[in-house]
PDB file of C-alpha atoms in Angstrom:
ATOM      1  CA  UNK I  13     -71.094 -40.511  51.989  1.00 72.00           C
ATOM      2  CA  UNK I  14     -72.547 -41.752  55.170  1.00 70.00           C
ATOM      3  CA  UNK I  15     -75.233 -44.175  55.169  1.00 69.00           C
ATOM      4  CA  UNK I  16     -78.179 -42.094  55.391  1.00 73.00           C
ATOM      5  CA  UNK I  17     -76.547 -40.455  52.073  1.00 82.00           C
ATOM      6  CA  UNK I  18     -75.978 -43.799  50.460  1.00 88.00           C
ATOM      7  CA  UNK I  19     -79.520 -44.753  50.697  1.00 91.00           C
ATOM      8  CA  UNK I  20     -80.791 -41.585  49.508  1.00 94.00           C
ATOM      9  CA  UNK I  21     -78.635 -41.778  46.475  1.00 95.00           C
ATOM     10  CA  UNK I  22     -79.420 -45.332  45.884  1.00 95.00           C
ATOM     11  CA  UNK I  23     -82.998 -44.676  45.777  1.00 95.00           C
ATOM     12  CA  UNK I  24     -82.390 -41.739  43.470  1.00 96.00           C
ATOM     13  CA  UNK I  25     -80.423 -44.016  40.939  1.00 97.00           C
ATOM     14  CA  UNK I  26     -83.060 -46.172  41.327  1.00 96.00           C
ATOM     15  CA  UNK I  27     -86.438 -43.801  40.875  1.00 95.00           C
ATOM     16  CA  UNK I  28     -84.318 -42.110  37.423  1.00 96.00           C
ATOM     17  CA  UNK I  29     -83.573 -45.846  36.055  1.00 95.00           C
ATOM     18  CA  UNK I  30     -87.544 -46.251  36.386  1.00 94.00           C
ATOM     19  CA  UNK I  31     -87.944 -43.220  34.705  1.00 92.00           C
ATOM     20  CA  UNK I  32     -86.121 -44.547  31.559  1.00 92.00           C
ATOM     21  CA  UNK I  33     -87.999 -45.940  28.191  1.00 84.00           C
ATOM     22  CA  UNK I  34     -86.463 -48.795  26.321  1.00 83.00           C
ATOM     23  CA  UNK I  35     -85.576 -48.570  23.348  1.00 71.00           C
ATOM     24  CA  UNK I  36     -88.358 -50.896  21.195  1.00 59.00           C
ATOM     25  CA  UNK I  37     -86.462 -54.136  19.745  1.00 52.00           C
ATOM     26  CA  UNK I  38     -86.119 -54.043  16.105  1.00 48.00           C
ATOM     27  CA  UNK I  39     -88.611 -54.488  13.491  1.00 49.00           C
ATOM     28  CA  UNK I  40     -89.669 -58.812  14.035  1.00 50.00           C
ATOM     29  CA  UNK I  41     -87.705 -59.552  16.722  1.00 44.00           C
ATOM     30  CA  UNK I  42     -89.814 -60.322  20.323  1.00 53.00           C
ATOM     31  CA  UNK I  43     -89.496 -58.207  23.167  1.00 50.00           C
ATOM     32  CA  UNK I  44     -88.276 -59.914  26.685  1.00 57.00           C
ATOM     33  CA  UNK I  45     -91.072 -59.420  29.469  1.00 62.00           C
ATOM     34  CA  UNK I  46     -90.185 -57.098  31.874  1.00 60.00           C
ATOM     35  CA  UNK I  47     -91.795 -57.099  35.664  1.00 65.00           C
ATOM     36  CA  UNK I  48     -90.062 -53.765  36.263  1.00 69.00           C
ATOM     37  CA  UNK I  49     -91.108 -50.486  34.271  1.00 75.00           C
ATOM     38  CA  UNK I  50     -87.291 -49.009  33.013  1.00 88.00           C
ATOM     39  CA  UNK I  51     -84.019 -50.007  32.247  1.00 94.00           C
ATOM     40  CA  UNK I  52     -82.866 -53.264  33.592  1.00 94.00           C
ATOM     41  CA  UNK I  53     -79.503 -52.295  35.733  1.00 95.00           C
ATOM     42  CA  UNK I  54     -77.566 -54.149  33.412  1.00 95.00           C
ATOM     43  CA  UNK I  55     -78.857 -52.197  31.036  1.00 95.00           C
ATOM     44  CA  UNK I  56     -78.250 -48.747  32.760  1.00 96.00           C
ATOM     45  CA  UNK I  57     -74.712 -50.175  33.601  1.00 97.00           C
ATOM     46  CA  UNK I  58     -73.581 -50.909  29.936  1.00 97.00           C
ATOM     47  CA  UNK I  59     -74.530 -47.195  29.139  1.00 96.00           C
ATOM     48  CA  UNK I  60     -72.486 -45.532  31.934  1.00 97.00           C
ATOM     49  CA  UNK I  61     -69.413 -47.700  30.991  1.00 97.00           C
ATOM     50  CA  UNK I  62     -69.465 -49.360  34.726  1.00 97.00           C
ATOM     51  CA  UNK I  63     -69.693 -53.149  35.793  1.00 97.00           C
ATOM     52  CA  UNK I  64     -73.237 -54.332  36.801  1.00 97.00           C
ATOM     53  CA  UNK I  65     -71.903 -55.586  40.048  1.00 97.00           C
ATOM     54  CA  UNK I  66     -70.412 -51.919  40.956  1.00 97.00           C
ATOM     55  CA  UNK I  67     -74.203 -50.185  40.032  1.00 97.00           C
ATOM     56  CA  UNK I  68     -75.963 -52.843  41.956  1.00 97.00           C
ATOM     57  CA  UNK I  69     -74.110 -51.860  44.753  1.00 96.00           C
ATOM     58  CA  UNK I  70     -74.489 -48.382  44.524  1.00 96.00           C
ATOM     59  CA  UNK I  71     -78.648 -48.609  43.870  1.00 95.00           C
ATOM     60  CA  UNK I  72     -78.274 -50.746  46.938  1.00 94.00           C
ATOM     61  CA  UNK I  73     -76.289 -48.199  49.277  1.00 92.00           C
ATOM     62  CA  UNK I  74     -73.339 -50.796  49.815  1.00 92.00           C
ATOM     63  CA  UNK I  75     -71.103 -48.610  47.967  1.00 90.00           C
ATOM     64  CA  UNK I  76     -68.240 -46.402  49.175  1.00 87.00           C
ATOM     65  CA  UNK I  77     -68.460 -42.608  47.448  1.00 88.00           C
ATOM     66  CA  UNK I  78     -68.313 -42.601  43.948  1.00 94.00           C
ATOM     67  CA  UNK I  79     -65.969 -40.583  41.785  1.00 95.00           C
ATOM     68  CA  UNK I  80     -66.674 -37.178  39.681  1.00 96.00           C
ATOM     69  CA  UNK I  81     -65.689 -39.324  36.403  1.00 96.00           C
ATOM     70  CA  UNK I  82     -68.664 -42.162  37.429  1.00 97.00           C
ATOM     71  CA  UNK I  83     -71.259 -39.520  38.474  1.00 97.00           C
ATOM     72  CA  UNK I  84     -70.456 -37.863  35.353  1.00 97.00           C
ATOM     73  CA  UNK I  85     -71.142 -41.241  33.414  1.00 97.00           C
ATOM     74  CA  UNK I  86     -74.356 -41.873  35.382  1.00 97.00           C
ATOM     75  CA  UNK I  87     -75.876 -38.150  34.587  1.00 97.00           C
ATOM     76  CA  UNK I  88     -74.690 -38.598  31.083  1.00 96.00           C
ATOM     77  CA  UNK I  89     -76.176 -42.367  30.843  1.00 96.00           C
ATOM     78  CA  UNK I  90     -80.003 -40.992  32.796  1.00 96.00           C
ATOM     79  CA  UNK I  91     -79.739 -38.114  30.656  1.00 95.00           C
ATOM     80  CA  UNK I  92     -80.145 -35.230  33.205  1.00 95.00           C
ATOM     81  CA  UNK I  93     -80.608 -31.874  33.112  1.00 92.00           C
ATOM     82  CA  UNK I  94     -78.298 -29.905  34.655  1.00 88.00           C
ATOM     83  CA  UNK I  95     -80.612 -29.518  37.725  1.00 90.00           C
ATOM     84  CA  UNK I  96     -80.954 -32.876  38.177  1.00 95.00           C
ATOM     85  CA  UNK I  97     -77.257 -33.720  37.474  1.00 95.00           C
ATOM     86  CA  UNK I  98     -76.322 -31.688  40.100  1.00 93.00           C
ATOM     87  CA  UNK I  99     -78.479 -33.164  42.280  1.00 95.00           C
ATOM     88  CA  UNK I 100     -76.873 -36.256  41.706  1.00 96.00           C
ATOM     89  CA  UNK I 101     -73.379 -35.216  42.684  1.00 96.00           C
ATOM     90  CA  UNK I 102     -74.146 -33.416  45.812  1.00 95.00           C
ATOM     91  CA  UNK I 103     -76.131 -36.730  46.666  1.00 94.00           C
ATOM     92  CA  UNK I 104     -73.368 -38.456  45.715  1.00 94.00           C
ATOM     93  CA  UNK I 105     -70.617 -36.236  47.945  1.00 93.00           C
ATOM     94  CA  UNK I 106     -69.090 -33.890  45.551  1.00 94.00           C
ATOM     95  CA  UNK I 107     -70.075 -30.315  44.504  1.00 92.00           C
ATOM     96  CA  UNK I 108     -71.643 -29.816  41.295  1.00 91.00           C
ATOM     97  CA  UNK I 109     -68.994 -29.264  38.397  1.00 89.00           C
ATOM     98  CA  UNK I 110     -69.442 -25.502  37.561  1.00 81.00           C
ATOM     99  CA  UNK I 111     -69.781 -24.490  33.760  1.00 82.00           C
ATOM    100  CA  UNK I 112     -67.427 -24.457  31.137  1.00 84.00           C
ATOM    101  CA  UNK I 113     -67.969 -20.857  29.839  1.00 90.00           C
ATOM    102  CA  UNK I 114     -70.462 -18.513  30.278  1.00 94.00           C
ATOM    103  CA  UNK I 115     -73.825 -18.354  28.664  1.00 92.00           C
ATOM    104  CA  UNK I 116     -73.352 -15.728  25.643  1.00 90.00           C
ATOM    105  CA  UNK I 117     -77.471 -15.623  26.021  1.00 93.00           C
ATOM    106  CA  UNK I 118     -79.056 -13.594  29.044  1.00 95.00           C
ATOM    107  CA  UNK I 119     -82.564 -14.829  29.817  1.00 94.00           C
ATOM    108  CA  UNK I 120     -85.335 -13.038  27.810  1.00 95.00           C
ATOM    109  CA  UNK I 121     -86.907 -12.589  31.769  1.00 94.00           C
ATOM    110  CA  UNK I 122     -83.476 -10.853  32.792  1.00 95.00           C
ATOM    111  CA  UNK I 123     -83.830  -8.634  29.705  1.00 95.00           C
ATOM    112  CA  UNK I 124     -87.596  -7.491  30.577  1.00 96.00           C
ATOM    113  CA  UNK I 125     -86.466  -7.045  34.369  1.00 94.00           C
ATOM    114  CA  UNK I 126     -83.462  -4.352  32.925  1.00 95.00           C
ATOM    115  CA  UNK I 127     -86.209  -2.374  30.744  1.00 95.00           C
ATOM    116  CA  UNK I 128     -87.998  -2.278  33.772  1.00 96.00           C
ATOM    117  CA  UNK I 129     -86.123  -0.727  36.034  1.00 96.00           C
ATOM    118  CA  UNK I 130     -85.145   2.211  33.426  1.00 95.00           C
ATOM    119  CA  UNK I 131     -86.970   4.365  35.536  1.00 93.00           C
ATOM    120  CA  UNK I 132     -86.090   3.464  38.908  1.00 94.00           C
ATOM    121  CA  UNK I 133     -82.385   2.484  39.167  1.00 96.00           C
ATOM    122  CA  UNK I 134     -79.348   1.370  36.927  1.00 97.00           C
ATOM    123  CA  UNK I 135     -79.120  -2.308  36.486  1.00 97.00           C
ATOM    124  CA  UNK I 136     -75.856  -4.317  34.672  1.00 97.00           C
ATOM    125  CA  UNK I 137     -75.109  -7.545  33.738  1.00 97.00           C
ATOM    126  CA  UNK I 138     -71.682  -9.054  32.999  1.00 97.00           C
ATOM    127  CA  UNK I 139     -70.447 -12.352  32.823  1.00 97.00           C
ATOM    128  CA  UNK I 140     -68.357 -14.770  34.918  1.00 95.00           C
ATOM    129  CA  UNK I 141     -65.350 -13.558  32.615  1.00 96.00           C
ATOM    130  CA  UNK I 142     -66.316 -10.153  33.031  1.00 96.00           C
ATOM    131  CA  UNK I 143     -67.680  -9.210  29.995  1.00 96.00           C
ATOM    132  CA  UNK I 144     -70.518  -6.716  30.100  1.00 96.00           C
ATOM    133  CA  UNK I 145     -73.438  -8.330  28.576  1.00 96.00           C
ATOM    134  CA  UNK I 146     -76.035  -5.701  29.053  1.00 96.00           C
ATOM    135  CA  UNK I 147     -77.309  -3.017  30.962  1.00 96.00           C
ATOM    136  CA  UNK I 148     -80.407  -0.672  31.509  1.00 97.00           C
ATOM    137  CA  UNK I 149     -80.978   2.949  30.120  1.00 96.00           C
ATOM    138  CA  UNK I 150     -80.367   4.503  33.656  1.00 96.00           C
ATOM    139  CA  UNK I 151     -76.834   2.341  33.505  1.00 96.00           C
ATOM    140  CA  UNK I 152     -76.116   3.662  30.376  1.00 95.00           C
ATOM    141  CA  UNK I 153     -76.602   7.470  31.404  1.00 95.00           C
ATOM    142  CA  UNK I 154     -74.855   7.113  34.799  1.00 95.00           C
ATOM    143  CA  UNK I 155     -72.235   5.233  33.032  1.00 93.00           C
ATOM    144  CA  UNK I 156     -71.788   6.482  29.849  1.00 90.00           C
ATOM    145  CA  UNK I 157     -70.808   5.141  26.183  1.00 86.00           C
ATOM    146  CA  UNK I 158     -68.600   2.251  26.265  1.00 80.00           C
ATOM    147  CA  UNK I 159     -64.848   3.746  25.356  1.00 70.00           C
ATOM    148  CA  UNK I 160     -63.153   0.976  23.812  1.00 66.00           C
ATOM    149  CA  UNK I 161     -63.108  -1.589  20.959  1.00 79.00           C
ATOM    150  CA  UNK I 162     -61.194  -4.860  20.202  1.00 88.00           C
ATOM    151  CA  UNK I 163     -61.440  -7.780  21.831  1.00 92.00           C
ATOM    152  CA  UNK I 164     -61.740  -6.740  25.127  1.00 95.00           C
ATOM    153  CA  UNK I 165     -63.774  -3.950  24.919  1.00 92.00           C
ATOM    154  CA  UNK I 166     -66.678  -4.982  26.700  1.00 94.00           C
ATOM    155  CA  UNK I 167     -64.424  -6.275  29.810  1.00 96.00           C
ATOM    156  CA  UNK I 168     -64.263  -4.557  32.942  1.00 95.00           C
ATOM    157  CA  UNK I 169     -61.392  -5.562  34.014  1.00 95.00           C
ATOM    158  CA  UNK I 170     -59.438  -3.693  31.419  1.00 96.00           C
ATOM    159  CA  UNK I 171     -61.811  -0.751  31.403  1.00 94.00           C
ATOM    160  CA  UNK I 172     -60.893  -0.520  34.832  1.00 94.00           C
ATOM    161  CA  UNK I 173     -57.534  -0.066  33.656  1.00 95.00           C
ATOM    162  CA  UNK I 174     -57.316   1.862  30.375  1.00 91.00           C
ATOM    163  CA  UNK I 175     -60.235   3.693  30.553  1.00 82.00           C
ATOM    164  CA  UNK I 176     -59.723   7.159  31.477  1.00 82.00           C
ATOM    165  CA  UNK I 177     -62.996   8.282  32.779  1.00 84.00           C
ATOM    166  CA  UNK I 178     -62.707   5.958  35.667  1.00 87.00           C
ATOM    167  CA  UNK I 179     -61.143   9.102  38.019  1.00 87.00           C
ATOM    168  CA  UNK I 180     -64.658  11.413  36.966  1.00 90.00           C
ATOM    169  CA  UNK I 181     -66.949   8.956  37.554  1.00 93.00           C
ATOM    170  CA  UNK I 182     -65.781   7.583  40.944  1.00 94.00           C
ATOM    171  CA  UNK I 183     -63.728  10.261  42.273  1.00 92.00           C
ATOM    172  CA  UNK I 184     -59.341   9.378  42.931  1.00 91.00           C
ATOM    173  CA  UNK I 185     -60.018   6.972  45.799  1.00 91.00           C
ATOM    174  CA  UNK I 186     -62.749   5.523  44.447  1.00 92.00           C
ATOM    175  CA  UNK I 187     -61.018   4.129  41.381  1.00 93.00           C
ATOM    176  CA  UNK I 188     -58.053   3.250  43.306  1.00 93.00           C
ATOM    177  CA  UNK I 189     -60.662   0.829  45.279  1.00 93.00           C
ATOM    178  CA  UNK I 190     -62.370  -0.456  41.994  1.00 94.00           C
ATOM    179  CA  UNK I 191     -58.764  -1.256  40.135  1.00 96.00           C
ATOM    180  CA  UNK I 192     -58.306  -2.901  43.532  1.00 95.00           C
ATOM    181  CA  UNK I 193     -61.221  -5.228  43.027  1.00 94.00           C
ATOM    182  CA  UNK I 194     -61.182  -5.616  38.928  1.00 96.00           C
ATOM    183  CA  UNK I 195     -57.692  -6.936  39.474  1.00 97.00           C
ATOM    184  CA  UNK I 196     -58.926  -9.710  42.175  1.00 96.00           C
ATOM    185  CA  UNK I 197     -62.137  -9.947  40.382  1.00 95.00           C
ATOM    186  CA  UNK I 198     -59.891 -11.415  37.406  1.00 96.00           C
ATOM    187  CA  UNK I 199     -57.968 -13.502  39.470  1.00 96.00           C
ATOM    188  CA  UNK I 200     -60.723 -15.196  40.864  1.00 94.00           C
ATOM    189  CA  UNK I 201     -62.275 -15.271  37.180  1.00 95.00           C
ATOM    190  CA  UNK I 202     -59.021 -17.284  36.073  1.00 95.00           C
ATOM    191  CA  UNK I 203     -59.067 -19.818  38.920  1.00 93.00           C
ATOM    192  CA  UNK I 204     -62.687 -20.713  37.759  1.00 92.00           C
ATOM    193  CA  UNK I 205     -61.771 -20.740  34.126  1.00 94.00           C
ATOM    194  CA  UNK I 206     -57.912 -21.317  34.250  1.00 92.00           C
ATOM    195  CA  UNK I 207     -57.587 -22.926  30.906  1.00 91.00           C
ATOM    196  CA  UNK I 208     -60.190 -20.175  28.899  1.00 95.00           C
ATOM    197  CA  UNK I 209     -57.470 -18.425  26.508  1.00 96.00           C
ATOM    198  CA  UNK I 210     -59.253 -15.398  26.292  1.00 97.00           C
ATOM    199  CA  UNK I 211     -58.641 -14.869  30.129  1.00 97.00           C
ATOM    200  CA  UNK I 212     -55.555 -15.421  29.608  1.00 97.00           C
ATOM    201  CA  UNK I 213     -54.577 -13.068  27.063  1.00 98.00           C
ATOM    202  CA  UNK I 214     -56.698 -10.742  29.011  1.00 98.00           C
ATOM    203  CA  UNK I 215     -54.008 -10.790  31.586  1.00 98.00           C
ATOM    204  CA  UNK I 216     -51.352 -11.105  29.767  1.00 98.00           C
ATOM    205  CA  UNK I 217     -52.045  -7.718  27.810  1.00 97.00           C
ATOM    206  CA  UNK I 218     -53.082  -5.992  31.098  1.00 98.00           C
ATOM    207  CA  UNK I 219     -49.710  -7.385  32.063  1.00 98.00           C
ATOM    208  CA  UNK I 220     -47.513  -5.791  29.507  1.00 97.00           C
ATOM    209  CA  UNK I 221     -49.771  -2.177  29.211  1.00 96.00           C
ATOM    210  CA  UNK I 222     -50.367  -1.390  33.353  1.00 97.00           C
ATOM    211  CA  UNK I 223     -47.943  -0.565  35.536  1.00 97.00           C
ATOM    212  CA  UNK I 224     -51.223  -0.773  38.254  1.00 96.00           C
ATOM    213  CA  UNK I 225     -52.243  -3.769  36.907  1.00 98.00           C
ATOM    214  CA  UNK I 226     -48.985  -5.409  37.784  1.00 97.00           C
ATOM    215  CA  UNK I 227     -48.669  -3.939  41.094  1.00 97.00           C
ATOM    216  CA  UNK I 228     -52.074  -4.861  42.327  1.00 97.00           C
ATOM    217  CA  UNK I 229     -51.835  -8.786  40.269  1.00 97.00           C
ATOM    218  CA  UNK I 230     -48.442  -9.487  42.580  1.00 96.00           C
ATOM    219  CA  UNK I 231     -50.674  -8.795  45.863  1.00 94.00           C
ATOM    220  CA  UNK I 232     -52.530 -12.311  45.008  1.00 94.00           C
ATOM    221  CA  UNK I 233     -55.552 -11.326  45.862  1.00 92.00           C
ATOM    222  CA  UNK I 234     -59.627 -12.728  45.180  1.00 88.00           C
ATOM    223  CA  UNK I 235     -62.513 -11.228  45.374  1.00 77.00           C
ATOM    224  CA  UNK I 236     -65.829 -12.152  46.939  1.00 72.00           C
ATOM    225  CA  UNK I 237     -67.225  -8.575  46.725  1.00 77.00           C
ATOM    226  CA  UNK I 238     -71.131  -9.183  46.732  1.00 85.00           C
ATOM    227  CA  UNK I 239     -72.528  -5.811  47.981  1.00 89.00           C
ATOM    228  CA  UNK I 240     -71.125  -2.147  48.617  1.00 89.00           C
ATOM    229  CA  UNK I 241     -71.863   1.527  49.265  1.00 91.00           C
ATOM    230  CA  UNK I 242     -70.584   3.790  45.928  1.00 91.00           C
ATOM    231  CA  UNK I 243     -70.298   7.509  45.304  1.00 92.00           C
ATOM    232  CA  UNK I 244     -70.700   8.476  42.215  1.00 95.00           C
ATOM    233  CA  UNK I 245     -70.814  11.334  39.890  1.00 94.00           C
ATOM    234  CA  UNK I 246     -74.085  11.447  37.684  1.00 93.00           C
ATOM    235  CA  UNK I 247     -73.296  13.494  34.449  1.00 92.00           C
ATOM    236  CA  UNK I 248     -76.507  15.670  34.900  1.00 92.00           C
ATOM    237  CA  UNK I 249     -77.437  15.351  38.917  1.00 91.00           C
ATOM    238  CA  UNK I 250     -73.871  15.778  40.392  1.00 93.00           C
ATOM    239  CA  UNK I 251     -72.788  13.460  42.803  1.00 93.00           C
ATOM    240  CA  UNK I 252     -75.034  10.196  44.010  1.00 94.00           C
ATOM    241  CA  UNK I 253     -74.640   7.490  46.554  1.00 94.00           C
ATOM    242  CA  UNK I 254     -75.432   4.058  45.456  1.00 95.00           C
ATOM    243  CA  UNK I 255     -76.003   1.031  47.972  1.00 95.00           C
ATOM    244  CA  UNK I 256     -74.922  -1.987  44.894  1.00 95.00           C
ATOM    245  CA  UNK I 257     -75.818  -5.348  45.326  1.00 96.00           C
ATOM    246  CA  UNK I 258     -74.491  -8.109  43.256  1.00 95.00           C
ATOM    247  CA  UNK I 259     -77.239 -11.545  41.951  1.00 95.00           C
ATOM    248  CA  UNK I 260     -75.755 -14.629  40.612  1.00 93.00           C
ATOM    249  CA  UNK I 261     -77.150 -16.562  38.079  1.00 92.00           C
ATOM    250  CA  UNK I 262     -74.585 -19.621  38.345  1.00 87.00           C
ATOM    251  CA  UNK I 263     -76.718 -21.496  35.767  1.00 85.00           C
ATOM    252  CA  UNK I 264     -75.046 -19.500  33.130  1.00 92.00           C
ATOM    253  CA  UNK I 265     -72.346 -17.562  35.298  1.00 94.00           C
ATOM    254  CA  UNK I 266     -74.230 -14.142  34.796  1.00 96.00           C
ATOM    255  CA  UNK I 267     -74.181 -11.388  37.280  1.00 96.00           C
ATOM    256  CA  UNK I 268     -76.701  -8.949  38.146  1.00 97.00           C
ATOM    257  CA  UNK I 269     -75.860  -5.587  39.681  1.00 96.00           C
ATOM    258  CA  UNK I 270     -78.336  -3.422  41.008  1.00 97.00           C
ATOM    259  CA  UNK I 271     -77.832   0.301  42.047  1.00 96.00           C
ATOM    260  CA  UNK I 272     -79.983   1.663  44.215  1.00 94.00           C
ATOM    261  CA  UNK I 273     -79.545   5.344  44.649  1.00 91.00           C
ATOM    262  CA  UNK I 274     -79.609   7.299  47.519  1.00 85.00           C
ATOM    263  CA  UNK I 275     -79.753  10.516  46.500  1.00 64.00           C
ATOM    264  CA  UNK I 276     -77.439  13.511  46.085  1.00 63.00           C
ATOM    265  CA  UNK I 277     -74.583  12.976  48.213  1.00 57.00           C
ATOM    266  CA  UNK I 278     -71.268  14.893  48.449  1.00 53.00           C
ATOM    267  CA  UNK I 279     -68.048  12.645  48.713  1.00 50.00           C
ATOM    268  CA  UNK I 280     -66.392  12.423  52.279  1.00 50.00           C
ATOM    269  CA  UNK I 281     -62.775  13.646  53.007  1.00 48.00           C
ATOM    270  CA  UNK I 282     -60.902  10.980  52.648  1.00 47.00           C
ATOM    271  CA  UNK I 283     -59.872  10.722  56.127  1.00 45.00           C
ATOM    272  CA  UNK I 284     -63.989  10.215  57.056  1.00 43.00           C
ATOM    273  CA  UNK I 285     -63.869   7.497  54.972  1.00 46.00           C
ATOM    274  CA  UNK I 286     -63.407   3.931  55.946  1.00 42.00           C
ATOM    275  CA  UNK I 287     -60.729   2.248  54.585  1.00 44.00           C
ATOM    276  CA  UNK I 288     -61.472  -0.034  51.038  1.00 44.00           C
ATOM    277  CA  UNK I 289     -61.996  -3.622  51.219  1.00 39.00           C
TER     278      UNK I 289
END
């Protein structure tokens, strides 16, 4: 942190201790006068787990930049919200720590938005494992009934690659691309969660079942894919072309994807097309 940031988070440790209520002294006992409302630092300090001397010196700005383990213990000890926690570590010179898991939970507003847009254009929303957690009535009728069961029959990633209406609805070089990008998509899924075991046996069974799978997982590649131009095959209106843009909810790690057609479109030959991403 430079000095500029040190002061800024020195005041900010300083406005949340203020913001804390002391606990009342038991039942008989007199309470010490305070001149200050809030904890007393020594106070705050004994609930973080740090030495008074090292907090005084942080509130003060004469601090270098603390560590992920002590910003952690100072959210914990103010008793942020997650907001407020990560403003605390970017103040403090380190990103934000990301969630565990995703939310299981889409937001009720989310959910009104989808049943909104039946009409007008077919919305998803999958998770930062890639789980599909919902989607609209349009989604569903462009899309059509979910194949699979088990465990990991909500996942894209292995719809992408056991599913066998992949090749109707996107056309040969179209789900050549979209293997392409489930298989990075995972990747970049694992290096978020690398410890999450169902991940992991998610790749492992794709591992042992997909000869595609395995070719496209030893390329080592991630995915940022956050908006593209699809052509795809409506069961009752023929071919469509989509423009598909991608919203992140990194609160709880959801993903929003929003096609918006274009209208009835006949694929290219594939030498008119550009090459995939």
């Amino acid at each position: 942190m430079g000095g500029r940031d040190r002061t800024e988070f020195g005041e900010y440790l300083r406005r949340r201790r203020a913001a804390l209520v002391p606990e009342e002294p038991p039942s008989g006992m007199r309470a010490s006068r305070r001149r200050v409302p809030g904890l007393r630092r020594q106070e705050l300090a004994d609930i973080a787990g740090i030495s008074v001397e090292y907090y005084t010196r942080l509130e003060q700005g004469r601090a270098s930049s603390p560590s992920r383990e002590i910003l952690a213990a100072l959210a914990r000890a103010f008793e942020l919200s997650r907001a407020e926690r990560d403003h605390l570590f970017r103040l403090g010179g380190e990103p934000p720590p990301g969630p565990e898991s995703p939310d299981a939970v889409i937001r009720p507003g989310l959910l009104r938005l989808l049943r909104g847009l039946d009409d007008t254009m077919p919305v998803t929303v999958h998770d930062g494992r890639l789980d599909l957690l919902a989607r609209n009535a349009a989604a569903a009728e462009l899309l059509g009934p979910l194949p699979g069961g088990g465990p990991f029959g909500r996942n894209i990633a292995y719809l992408a690659f056991t599913g066998t209406e992949l090749a109707d609805l996107l056309g040969e070089e179209g789900s050549e691309q979209f293997t392409r990008v489930a298989a990075a998509e995972l990747r970049t899924a694992l290096s978020r969660y690398p410890d999450d075991a169902y991940l992991r046996s998610l790749c492992a069974e794709l591992l042992a079942t997909s000869g595609r799978f395995r070719d496209l997982w030893e390329r080592g590649e991630v995915h940022a894919w956050r908006s593209a131009e699809k052509h795809m095959r409506h069961p009752t209106r023929g071919w469509l072309g989509f423009g598909i843009e991608m919203l992140h909810d990194p609160e709880r790690d959801h993903w929003i994807m929003l096609y918006t057609p274009h209208g009835p479109e006949k694929p290219r030959p594939a030498e008119d097309r550009p090459p995939p991403t």
